[in-house]
Amino acid sequence: MKKRIAFAAMILALSAGSVLPAFAGQWRNSGKTRWYQFDDGSYPKEKWEQIDGTWYFFDDNGYLFRGWHNIKGYWYYFDGDGRMLANTWIGNYYVGSTGAMLADCITPDGYRVGLDGKWIP
């Protein structure tokens, strides 16, 4: 019984530790490009990264996406600082809670969007 409790406590401690971010870091800029560098010198490439509660996507060179981008078949919009937007209209297109553009449905505020995601008046 004591071994089971100790094992369970160890699993719980390891699980809690794995939720915490492994590295802190800082933003870097050069001209119009922007990237994030972790304290160990590495940086995210070709992946999503949540930094300070905001989602970003980094290209294969480690630079932030800006504007509209198709990622694995879904369209996302990133503002001028590279932040993924969610639950908002971008012109005639609506991005939902996951940040992906909605298509062929009714938006949460009651508007219809077509197969291409564009608002249908």
N, CA, C and O atoms as CSV, one atom per row, in Angstrom:
chain,resi,resn,atom,element,x,y,z
A,1,MET,N,N,0.821,-1.197,0.000
A,1,MET,CA,C,0.000,0.000,0.000
A,1,MET,C,C,0.865,1.260,0.000
A,1,MET,O,O,0.590,2.205,-0.740
A,2,LYS,N,N,1.918,1.274,0.838
A,2,LYS,CA,C,2.799,2.436,0.893
A,2,LYS,C,C,3.497,2.655,-0.450
A,2,LYS,O,O,3.712,3.795,-0.861
A,3,LYS,N,N,3.854,1.548,-1.141
A,3,LYS,CA,C,4.509,1.677,-2.441
A,3,LYS,C,C,3.561,2.301,-3.456
A,3,LYS,O,O,3.980,3.120,-4.274
A,4,ARG,N,N,2.281,1.920,-3.410
A,4,ARG,CA,C,1.296,2.492,-4.335
A,4,ARG,C,C,1.113,3.984,-4.091
A,4,ARG,O,O,1.027,4.762,-5.041
A,5,ILE,N,N,1.052,4.384,-2.836
A,5,ILE,CA,C,0.884,5.805,-2.502
A,5,ILE,C,C,2.114,6.591,-2.949
A,5,ILE,O,O,1.983,7.675,-3.517
A,6,ALA,N,N,3.312,6.050,-2.695
A,6,ALA,CA,C,4.541,6.732,-3.105
A,6,ALA,C,C,4.611,6.835,-4.624
A,6,ALA,O,O,5.008,7.869,-5.161
A,7,PHE,N,N,4.224,5.757,-5.321
A,7,PHE,CA,C,4.230,5.772,-6.786
A,7,PHE,C,C,3.240,6.804,-7.310
A,7,PHE,O,O,3.563,7.561,-8.225
A,8,ALA,N,N,2.031,6.843,-6.735
A,8,ALA,CA,C,1.016,7.809,-7.158
A,8,ALA,C,C,1.490,9.238,-6.907
A,8,ALA,O,O,1.266,10.122,-7.734
A,9,ALA,N,N,2.147,9.468,-5.765
A,9,ALA,CA,C,2.662,10.803,-5.458
A,9,ALA,C,C,3.741,11.206,-6.454
A,9,ALA,O,O,3.808,12.365,-6.863
A,10,MET,N,N,4.586,10.255,-6.847
A,10,MET,CA,C,5.643,10.535,-7.816
A,10,MET,C,C,5.037,10.888,-9.186
A,10,MET,O,O,5.478,11.837,-9.834
A,11,ILE,N,N,4.035,10.128,-9.619
A,11,ILE,CA,C,3.374,10.397,-10.895
A,11,ILE,C,C,2.721,11.773,-10.873
A,11,ILE,O,O,2.826,12.528,-11.839
A,12,LEU,N,N,2.052,12.096,-9.783
A,12,LEU,CA,C,1.401,13.398,-9.652
A,12,LEU,C,C,2.430,14.526,-9.725
A,12,LEU,O,O,2.205,15.528,-10.404
A,13,ALA,N,N,3.538,14.368,-9.042
A,13,ALA,CA,C,4.575,15.411,-9.055
A,13,ALA,C,C,5.169,15.575,-10.450
A,13,ALA,O,O,5.386,16.700,-10.901
A,14,LEU,N,N,5.433,14.465,-11.138
A,14,LEU,CA,C,5.970,14.548,-12.491
A,14,LEU,C,C,4.977,15.173,-13.454
A,14,LEU,O,O,5.362,15.953,-14.325
A,15,SER,N,N,3.697,14.836,-13.304
A,15,SER,CA,C,2.657,15.402,-14.171
A,15,SER,C,C,2.543,16.898,-13.969
A,15,SER,O,O,2.440,17.645,-14.942
A,16,ALA,N,N,2.559,17.345,-12.742
A,16,ALA,CA,C,2.441,18.777,-12.457
A,16,ALA,C,C,3.630,19.525,-13.037
A,16,ALA,O,O,3.471,20.627,-13.564
A,17,GLY,N,N,4.812,18.946,-12.948
A,17,GLY,CA,C,6.001,19.593,-13.478
A,17,GLY,C,C,5.995,19.697,-14.986
A,17,GLY,O,O,6.573,20.628,-15.546
A,18,SER,N,N,5.346,18.749,-15.655
A,18,SER,CA,C,5.352,18.764,-17.112
A,18,SER,C,C,4.421,19.820,-17.695
A,18,SER,O,O,4.515,20.119,-18.886
A,19,VAL,N,N,3.544,20.381,-16.913
A,19,VAL,CA,C,2.616,21.402,-17.390
A,19,VAL,C,C,3.287,22.767,-17.422
A,19,VAL,O,O,2.881,23.638,-18.192
A,20,LEU,N,N,4.292,22.957,-16.609
A,20,LEU,CA,C,4.962,24.246,-16.530
A,20,LEU,C,C,5.850,24.457,-17.753
A,20,LEU,O,O,6.424,23.496,-18.266
A,21,PRO,N,N,5.975,25.712,-18.233
A,21,PRO,CA,C,6.838,25.950,-19.388
A,21,PRO,C,C,8.286,25.636,-19.052
A,21,PRO,O,O,8.743,25.904,-17.941
A,22,ALA,N,N,9.007,25.068,-20.013
A,22,ALA,CA,C,10.376,24.656,-19.772
A,22,ALA,C,C,11.347,25.844,-19.819
A,22,ALA,O,O,12.349,25.854,-19.103
A,23,PHE,N,N,11.059,26.817,-20.638
A,23,PHE,CA,C,11.990,27.924,-20.830
A,23,PHE,C,C,11.243,29.253,-20.837
A,23,PHE,O,O,10.082,29.333,-21.238
A,24,ALA,N,N,11.932,30.282,-20.387
A,24,ALA,CA,C,11.464,31.645,-20.604
A,24,ALA,C,C,12.252,32.157,-21.806
A,24,ALA,O,O,13.102,31.442,-22.335
A,25,GLY,N,N,11.986,33.357,-22.232
A,25,GLY,CA,C,12.722,33.883,-23.370
A,25,GLY,C,C,12.400,35.335,-23.613
A,25,GLY,O,O,11.842,36.020,-22.755
A,26,GLN,N,N,12.761,35.797,-24.804
A,26,GLN,CA,C,12.483,37.193,-25.146
A,26,GLN,C,C,12.283,37.349,-26.642
A,26,GLN,O,O,12.774,36.562,-27.450
A,27,TRP,N,N,11.545,38.394,-26.977
A,27,TRP,CA,C,11.281,38.707,-28.382
A,27,TRP,C,C,12.500,39.357,-28.993
A,27,TRP,O,O,13.202,40.134,-28.346
A,28,ARG,N,N,12.746,39.023,-30.268
A,28,ARG,CA,C,13.833,39.609,-31.039
A,28,ARG,C,C,13.247,40.193,-32.318
A,28,ARG,O,O,12.287,39.654,-32.868
A,29,ASN,N,N,13.822,41.293,-32.789
A,29,ASN,CA,C,13.370,41.952,-34.017
A,29,ASN,C,C,14.561,42.302,-34.888
A,29,ASN,O,O,15.642,42.626,-34.397
A,30,SER,N,N,14.338,42.230,-36.193
A,30,SER,CA,C,15.336,42.676,-37.155
A,30,SER,C,C,14.574,43.149,-38.387
A,30,SER,O,O,14.039,42.340,-39.144
A,31,GLY,N,N,14.530,44.446,-38.580
A,31,GLY,CA,C,13.737,44.991,-39.684
A,31,GLY,C,C,12.273,44.656,-39.477
A,31,GLY,O,O,11.697,44.976,-38.437
A,32,LYS,N,N,11.669,44.012,-40.468
A,32,LYS,CA,C,10.250,43.656,-40.380
A,32,LYS,C,C,10.031,42.257,-39.805
A,32,LYS,O,O,8.887,41.840,-39.619
A,33,THR,N,N,11.107,41.533,-39.522
A,33,THR,CA,C,10.964,40.173,-39.000
A,33,THR,C,C,10.998,40.175,-37.478
A,33,THR,O,O,11.632,41.020,-36.847
A,34,ARG,N,N,10.298,39.203,-36.915
A,34,ARG,CA,C,10.217,39.089,-35.464
A,34,ARG,C,C,10.242,37.615,-35.105
A,34,ARG,O,O,9.622,36.803,-35.792
A,35,TRP,N,N,10.941,37.258,-34.048
A,35,TRP,CA,C,10.998,35.882,-33.581
A,35,TRP,C,C,11.146,35.867,-32.077
A,35,TRP,O,O,11.345,36.907,-31.448
A,36,TYR,N,N,11.047,34.675,-31.503
A,36,TYR,CA,C,11.147,34.502,-30.059
A,36,TYR,C,C,12.325,33.596,-29.771
A,36,TYR,O,O,12.452,32.522,-30.360
A,37,GLN,N,N,13.188,34.030,-28.865
A,37,GLN,CA,C,14.350,33.223,-28.512
A,37,GLN,C,C,14.241,32.811,-27.053
A,37,GLN,O,O,14.077,33.648,-26.165
A,38,PHE,N,N,14.336,31.499,-26.820
A,38,PHE,CA,C,14.312,30.972,-25.457
A,38,PHE,C,C,15.640,31.273,-24.777
A,38,PHE,O,O,16.638,31.554,-25.440
A,39,ASP,N,N,15.644,31.214,-23.453
A,39,ASP,CA,C,16.858,31.514,-22.689
A,39,ASP,C,C,18.019,30.584,-23.028
A,39,ASP,O,O,19.181,30.947,-22.845
A,40,ASP,N,N,17.705,29.378,-23.525
A,40,ASP,CA,C,18.786,28.451,-23.882
A,40,ASP,C,C,19.343,28.714,-25.280
A,40,ASP,O,O,20.211,27.976,-25.747
A,41,GLY,N,N,18.845,29.777,-25.965
A,41,GLY,CA,C,19.332,30.146,-27.288
A,41,GLY,C,C,18.528,29.563,-28.436
A,41,GLY,O,O,18.698,29.991,-29.578
A,42,SER,N,N,17.659,28.600,-28.168
A,42,SER,CA,C,16.847,28.006,-29.226
A,42,SER,C,C,15.638,28.887,-29.517
A,42,SER,O,O,15.338,29.822,-28.775
A,43,TYR,N,N,14.954,28.570,-30.611
A,43,TYR,CA,C,13.743,29.303,-30.962
A,43,TYR,C,C,12.787,28.362,-31.680
A,43,TYR,O,O,13.215,27.398,-32.315
A,44,PRO,N,N,11.478,28.645,-31.579
A,44,PRO,CA,C,10.498,27.759,-32.217
A,44,PRO,C,C,10.534,27.895,-33.738
A,44,PRO,O,O,10.663,28.998,-34.271
A,45,LYS,N,N,10.419,26.761,-34.428
A,45,LYS,CA,C,10.401,26.730,-35.894
A,45,LYS,C,C,9.324,25.765,-36.348
A,45,LYS,O,O,9.202,24.659,-35.821
A,46,GLU,N,N,8.530,26.201,-37.347
A,46,GLU,CA,C,7.467,25.383,-37.926
A,46,GLU,C,C,6.535,24.813,-36.871
A,46,GLU,O,O,6.235,23.619,-36.872
A,47,LYS,N,N,6.079,25.677,-35.969
A,47,LYS,CA,C,5.212,25.187,-34.905
A,47,LYS,C,C,4.430,26.314,-34.251
A,47,LYS,O,O,4.768,27.494,-34.346
A,48,TRP,N,N,3.359,25.883,-33.579
A,48,TRP,CA,C,2.590,26.776,-32.724
A,48,TRP,C,C,3.330,26.919,-31.409
A,48,TRP,O,O,3.976,25.982,-30.940
A,49,GLU,N,N,3.232,28.106,-30.817
A,49,GLU,CA,C,3.799,28.333,-29.500
A,49,GLU,C,C,2.893,29.312,-28.761
A,49,GLU,O,O,2.515,30.354,-29.297
A,50,GLN,N,N,2.552,28.961,-27.524
A,50,GLN,CA,C,1.777,29.879,-26.691
A,50,GLN,C,C,2.754,30.602,-25.775
A,50,GLN,O,O,3.455,29.978,-24.978
A,51,ILE,N,N,2.790,31.929,-25.897
A,51,ILE,CA,C,3.707,32.751,-25.121
A,51,ILE,C,C,2.888,33.789,-24.378
A,51,ILE,O,O,2.158,34.572,-24.985
A,52,ASP,N,N,3.015,33.788,-23.061
A,52,ASP,CA,C,2.263,34.709,-22.209
A,52,ASP,C,C,0.769,34.679,-22.512
A,52,ASP,O,O,0.114,35.721,-22.524
A,53,GLY,N,N,0.226,33.475,-22.757
A,53,GLY,CA,C,-1.205,33.306,-22.960
A,53,GLY,C,C,-1.701,33.591,-24.369
A,53,GLY,O,O,-2.903,33.503,-24.623
A,54,THR,N,N,-0.808,33.932,-25.291
A,54,THR,CA,C,-1.188,34.248,-26.667
A,54,THR,C,C,-0.554,33.240,-27.610
A,54,THR,O,O,0.599,32.849,-27.427
A,55,TRP,N,N,-1.326,32.811,-28.643
A,55,TRP,CA,C,-0.827,31.851,-29.609
A,55,TRP,C,C,-0.162,32.542,-30.797
A,55,TRP,O,O,-0.656,33.545,-31.314
A,56,TYR,N,N,0.963,31.982,-31.212
A,56,TYR,CA,C,1.731,32.444,-32.356
A,56,TYR,C,C,2.082,31.231,-33.207
A,56,TYR,O,O,2.119,30.108,-32.705
A,57,PHE,N,N,2.343,31.457,-34.510
A,57,PHE,CA,C,2.872,30.385,-35.345
A,57,PHE,C,C,4.164,30.876,-35.972
A,57,PHE,O,O,4.237,31.988,-36.496
A,58,PHE,N,N,5.187,30.024,-35.910
A,58,PHE,CA,C,6.507,30.371,-36.424
A,58,PHE,C,C,6.797,29.555,-37.682
A,58,PHE,O,O,6.532,28.353,-37.722
A,59,ASP,N,N,7.341,30.210,-38.707
A,59,ASP,CA,C,7.629,29.526,-39.968
A,59,ASP,C,C,8.886,28.669,-39.851
A,59,ASP,O,O,9.459,28.548,-38.768
A,60,ASP,N,N,9.313,28.076,-40.959
A,60,ASP,CA,C,10.456,27.161,-40.932
A,60,ASP,C,C,11.781,27.861,-40.653
A,60,ASP,O,O,12.781,27.195,-40.386
A,61,ASN,N,N,11.809,29.197,-40.710
A,61,ASN,CA,C,12.996,29.964,-40.326
A,61,ASN,C,C,12.895,30.491,-38.894
A,61,ASN,O,O,13.838,31.092,-38.380
A,62,GLY,N,N,11.740,30.260,-38.252
A,62,GLY,CA,C,11.544,30.735,-36.888
A,62,GLY,C,C,10.908,32.107,-36.786
A,62,GLY,O,O,10.802,32.660,-35.691
A,63,TYR,N,N,10.477,32.671,-37.924
A,63,TYR,CA,C,9.854,33.991,-37.907
A,63,TYR,C,C,8.340,33.873,-37.734
A,63,TYR,O,O,7.734,32.871,-38.115
A,64,LEU,N,N,7.748,34.902,-37.159
A,64,LEU,CA,C,6.299,34.935,-36.947
A,64,LEU,C,C,5.534,35.068,-38.245
A,64,LEU,O,O,5.976,35.734,-39.181
A,65,PHE,N,N,4.381,34.425,-38.286
A,65,PHE,CA,C,3.430,34.667,-39.367
A,65,PHE,C,C,2.693,35.963,-39.082
A,65,PHE,O,O,2.457,36.313,-37.925
A,66,ARG,N,N,2.329,36.676,-40.150
A,66,ARG,CA,C,1.454,37.854,-40.066
A,66,ARG,C,C,0.464,37.752,-41.201
A,66,ARG,O,O,0.794,37.223,-42.262
A,67,GLY,N,N,-0.764,38.258,-40.997
A,67,GLY,CA,C,-1.802,38.178,-42.017
A,67,GLY,C,C,-2.428,36.797,-42.052
A,67,GLY,O,O,-2.344,36.037,-41.088
A,68,TRP,N,N,-3.066,36.477,-43.190
A,68,TRP,CA,C,-3.740,35.187,-43.368
A,68,TRP,C,C,-2.739,34.099,-43.733
A,68,TRP,O,O,-1.854,34.312,-44.561
A,69,HIS,N,N,-2.884,32.927,-43.108
A,69,HIS,CA,C,-2.047,31.770,-43.440
A,69,HIS,C,C,-2.863,30.497,-43.318
A,69,HIS,O,O,-3.669,30.334,-42.401
A,70,ASN,N,N,-2.632,29.596,-44.269
A,70,ASN,CA,C,-3.270,28.286,-44.241
A,70,ASN,C,C,-2.315,27.321,-43.554
A,70,ASN,O,O,-1.207,27.078,-44.032
A,71,ILE,N,N,-2.755,26.778,-42.433
A,71,ILE,CA,C,-1.947,25.839,-41.670
A,71,ILE,C,C,-2.724,24.533,-41.570
A,71,ILE,O,O,-3.769,24.461,-40.923
A,72,LYS,N,N,-2.201,23.517,-42.214
A,72,LYS,CA,C,-2.814,22.181,-42.217
A,72,LYS,C,C,-4.282,22.213,-42.626
A,72,LYS,O,O,-5.119,21.535,-42.031
A,73,GLY,N,N,-4.583,23.016,-43.658
A,73,GLY,CA,C,-5.928,23.055,-44.222
A,73,GLY,C,C,-6.890,24.032,-43.569
A,73,GLY,O,O,-8.050,24.102,-43.977
A,74,TYR,N,N,-6.455,24.783,-42.579
A,74,TYR,CA,C,-7.302,25.776,-41.906
A,74,TYR,C,C,-6.658,27.154,-42.044
A,74,TYR,O,O,-5.439,27.302,-41.954
A,75,TRP,N,N,-7.512,28.158,-42.264
A,75,TRP,CA,C,-7.031,29.534,-42.388
A,75,TRP,C,C,-7.052,30.225,-41.031
A,75,TRP,O,O,-8.039,30.157,-40.298
A,76,TYR,N,N,-5.943,30.891,-40.709
A,76,TYR,CA,C,-5.791,31.647,-39.464
A,76,TYR,C,C,-5.335,33.047,-39.814
A,76,TYR,O,O,-4.709,33.276,-40.849
A,77,TYR,N,N,-5.663,33.992,-38.923
A,77,TYR,CA,C,-5.215,35.365,-39.135
A,77,TYR,C,C,-4.323,35.785,-37.974
A,77,TYR,O,O,-4.653,35.576,-36.807
A,78,PHE,N,N,-3.186,36.383,-38.323
A,78,PHE,CA,C,-2.217,36.862,-37.340
A,78,PHE,C,C,-2.055,38.366,-37.515
A,78,PHE,O,O,-1.821,38.843,-38.625
A,79,ASP,N,N,-2.179,39.116,-36.417
A,79,ASP,CA,C,-2.095,40.578,-36.507
A,79,ASP,C,C,-0.654,41.028,-36.767
A,79,ASP,O,O,0.235,40.197,-36.951
A,80,GLY,N,N,-0.432,42.325,-36.782
A,80,GLY,CA,C,0.877,42.887,-37.091
A,80,GLY,C,C,1.974,42.491,-36.124
A,80,GLY,O,O,3.155,42.533,-36.469
A,81,ASP,N,N,1.589,42.102,-34.908
A,81,ASP,CA,C,2.570,41.627,-33.928
A,81,ASP,C,C,2.701,40.113,-33.948
A,81,ASP,O,O,3.446,39.540,-33.153
A,82,GLY,N,N,1.970,39.456,-34.866
A,82,GLY,CA,C,2.059,38.005,-34.989
A,82,GLY,C,C,1.093,37.230,-34.108
A,82,GLY,O,O,1.129,35.999,-34.092
A,83,ARG,N,N,0.227,37.928,-33.371
A,83,ARG,CA,C,-0.731,37.247,-32.482
A,83,ARG,C,C,-1.863,36.634,-33.290
A,83,ARG,O,O,-2.437,37.290,-34.159
A,84,MET,N,N,-2.187,35.369,-33.006
A,84,MET,CA,C,-3.338,34.746,-33.649
A,84,MET,C,C,-4.605,35.366,-33.060
A,84,MET,O,O,-4.761,35.445,-31.842
A,85,LEU,N,N,-5.504,35.802,-33.935
A,85,LEU,CA,C,-6.768,36.359,-33.469
A,85,LEU,C,C,-7.822,35.256,-33.401
A,85,LEU,O,O,-7.759,34.274,-34.140
A,86,ALA,N,N,-8.783,35.434,-32.509
A,86,ALA,CA,C,-9.864,34.459,-32.344
A,86,ALA,C,C,-11.136,35.196,-31.953
A,86,ALA,O,O,-11.093,36.281,-31.372
A,87,ASN,N,N,-12.280,34.580,-32.286
A,87,ASN,CA,C,-13.598,35.122,-31.916
A,87,ASN,C,C,-13.801,36.557,-32.399
A,87,ASN,O,O,-14.236,37.423,-31.640
A,88,THR,N,N,-13.482,36.796,-33.664
A,88,THR,CA,C,-13.621,38.155,-34.194
A,88,THR,C,C,-13.742,38.133,-35.717
A,88,THR,O,O,-13.384,37.156,-36.375
A,89,TRP,N,N,-14.250,39.221,-36.246
A,89,TRP,CA,C,-14.328,39.418,-37.694
A,89,TRP,C,C,-13.027,40.027,-38.182
A,89,TRP,O,O,-12.473,40.924,-37.547
A,90,ILE,N,N,-12.545,39.535,-39.313
A,90,ILE,CA,C,-11.418,40.127,-40.030
A,90,ILE,C,C,-11.996,40.472,-41.396
A,90,ILE,O,O,-12.087,39.608,-42.268
A,91,GLY,N,N,-12.381,41.709,-41.586
A,91,GLY,CA,C,-13.078,42.080,-42.811
A,91,GLY,C,C,-14.388,41.307,-42.905
A,91,GLY,O,O,-15.214,41.381,-41.996
A,92,ASN,N,N,-14.588,40.564,-44.000
A,92,ASN,CA,C,-15.810,39.774,-44.204
A,92,ASN,C,C,-15.668,38.319,-43.767
A,92,ASN,O,O,-16.475,37.475,-44.158
A,93,TYR,N,N,-14.658,38.020,-42.967
A,93,TYR,CA,C,-14.387,36.651,-42.528
A,93,TYR,C,C,-14.354,36.595,-41.006
A,93,TYR,O,O,-13.915,37.535,-40.343
A,94,TYR,N,N,-14.828,35.471,-40.464
A,94,TYR,CA,C,-14.879,35.320,-39.011
A,94,TYR,C,C,-13.952,34.195,-38.573
A,94,TYR,O,O,-13.995,33.097,-39.126
A,95,VAL,N,N,-13.117,34.470,-37.582
A,95,VAL,CA,C,-12.296,33.425,-36.984
A,95,VAL,C,C,-12.914,33.044,-35.648
A,95,VAL,O,O,-13.245,33.908,-34.836
A,96,GLY,N,N,-13.064,31.749,-35.431
A,96,GLY,CA,C,-13.731,31.236,-34.237
A,96,GLY,C,C,-12.815,31.110,-33.033
A,96,GLY,O,O,-11.720,31.672,-33.000
A,97,SER,N,N,-13.283,30.367,-32.052
A,97,SER,CA,C,-12.580,30.244,-30.778
A,97,SER,C,C,-11.218,29.570,-30.903
A,97,SER,O,O,-10.337,29.823,-30.082
A,98,THR,N,N,-11.022,28.715,-31.913
A,98,THR,CA,C,-9.722,28.070,-32.115
A,98,THR,C,C,-8.790,28.933,-32.951
A,98,THR,O,O,-7.617,28.599,-33.120
A,99,GLY,N,N,-9.306,30.044,-33.477
A,99,GLY,CA,C,-8.540,30.907,-34.355
A,99,GLY,C,C,-8.741,30.574,-35.822
A,99,GLY,O,O,-8.387,31.371,-36.690
A,100,ALA,N,N,-9.308,29.400,-36.113
A,100,ALA,CA,C,-9.530,29.003,-37.507
A,100,ALA,C,C,-10.730,29.753,-38.076
A,100,ALA,O,O,-11.716,29.990,-37.377
A,101,MET,N,N,-10.636,30.126,-39.361
A,101,MET,CA,C,-11.735,30.798,-40.040
A,101,MET,C,C,-12.932,29.850,-40.137
A,101,MET,O,O,-12.778,28.674,-40.467
A,102,LEU,N,N,-14.107,30.368,-39.849
A,102,LEU,CA,C,-15.324,29.568,-39.983
A,102,LEU,C,C,-15.773,29.576,-41.439
A,102,LEU,O,O,-15.565,30.557,-42.153
A,103,ALA,N,N,-16.390,28.479,-41.878
A,103,ALA,CA,C,-16.884,28.368,-43.251
A,103,ALA,C,C,-18.163,27.552,-43.264
A,103,ALA,O,O,-18.331,26.613,-42.486
A,104,ASP,N,N,-19.083,27.939,-44.184
A,104,ASP,CA,C,-20.341,27.226,-44.393
A,104,ASP,C,C,-21.097,26.998,-43.092
A,104,ASP,O,O,-21.450,25.869,-42.752
A,105,CYS,N,N,-21.340,28.086,-42.371
A,105,CYS,CA,C,-22.039,27.982,-41.084
A,105,CYS,C,C,-22.591,29.347,-40.678
A,105,CYS,O,O,-22.453,30.339,-41.393
A,106,ILE,N,N,-23.206,29.357,-39.532
A,106,ILE,CA,C,-23.669,30.598,-38.899
A,106,ILE,C,C,-22.649,30.961,-37.822
A,106,ILE,O,O,-22.297,30.122,-36.992
A,107,THR,N,N,-22.178,32.197,-37.831
A,107,THR,CA,C,-21.203,32.642,-36.836
A,107,THR,C,C,-21.877,32.787,-35.474
A,107,THR,O,O,-23.105,32.847,-35.403
A,108,PRO,N,N,-21.107,32.842,-34.404
A,108,PRO,CA,C,-21.706,32.986,-33.070
A,108,PRO,C,C,-22.595,34.221,-32.928
A,108,PRO,O,O,-23.504,34.233,-32.098
A,109,ASP,N,N,-22.343,35.257,-33.727
A,109,ASP,CA,C,-23.174,36.461,-33.647
A,109,ASP,C,C,-24.317,36.452,-34.665
A,109,ASP,O,O,-24.968,37.475,-34.875
A,110,GLY,N,N,-24.563,35.292,-35.303
A,110,GLY,CA,C,-25.758,35.119,-36.119
A,110,GLY,C,C,-25.660,35.405,-37.603
A,110,GLY,O,O,-26.688,35.479,-38.275
A,111,TYR,N,N,-24.463,35.567,-38.138
A,111,TYR,CA,C,-24.306,35.838,-39.570
A,111,TYR,C,C,-23.917,34.557,-40.304
A,111,TYR,O,O,-23.288,33.668,-39.731
A,112,ARG,N,N,-24.297,34.476,-41.569
A,112,ARG,CA,C,-23.992,33.304,-42.393
A,112,ARG,C,C,-22.710,33.545,-43.178
A,112,ARG,O,O,-22.513,34.614,-43.755
A,113,VAL,N,N,-21.833,32.530,-43.192
A,113,VAL,CA,C,-20.639,32.578,-44.022
A,113,VAL,C,C,-20.668,31.388,-44.977
A,113,VAL,O,O,-21.136,30.305,-44.627
A,114,GLY,N,N,-20.160,31.608,-46.189
A,114,GLY,CA,C,-20.204,30.592,-47.230
A,114,GLY,C,C,-19.071,29.574,-47.126
A,114,GLY,O,O,-18.291,29.576,-46.173
A,115,LEU,N,N,-19.004,28.707,-48.131
A,115,LEU,CA,C,-17.962,27.679,-48.179
A,115,LEU,C,C,-16.554,28.277,-48.169
A,115,LEU,O,O,-15.613,27.667,-47.663
A,116,ASP,N,N,-16.426,29.484,-48.739
A,116,ASP,CA,C,-15.117,30.151,-48.758
A,116,ASP,C,C,-14.875,30.965,-47.482
A,116,ASP,O,O,-13.835,31.610,-47.347
A,117,GLY,N,N,-15.821,30.937,-46.558
A,117,GLY,CA,C,-15.674,31.665,-45.295
A,117,GLY,C,C,-16.168,33.093,-45.331
A,117,GLY,O,O,-16.242,33.743,-44.288
A,118,LYS,N,N,-16.509,33.601,-46.508
A,118,LYS,CA,C,-16.921,34.999,-46.642
A,118,LYS,C,C,-18.383,35.192,-46.199
A,118,LYS,O,O,-19.249,34.358,-46.462
A,119,TRP,N,N,-18.616,36.302,-45.529
A,119,TRP,CA,C,-19.951,36.678,-45.069
A,119,TRP,C,C,-20.906,36.760,-46.241
A,119,TRP,O,O,-20.578,37.328,-47.283
A,120,ILE,N,N,-22.101,36.187,-46.067
A,120,ILE,CA,C,-23.144,36.245,-47.088
A,120,ILE,C,C,-24.155,37.280,-46.620
A,120,ILE,O,O,-24.861,37.053,-45.638
A,121,PRO,N,N,-24.236,38.425,-47.316
A,121,PRO,CA,C,-25.188,39.486,-46.879
A,121,PRO,C,C,-26.643,39.030,-46.975
A,121,PRO,O,O,-27.552,39.793,-46.650
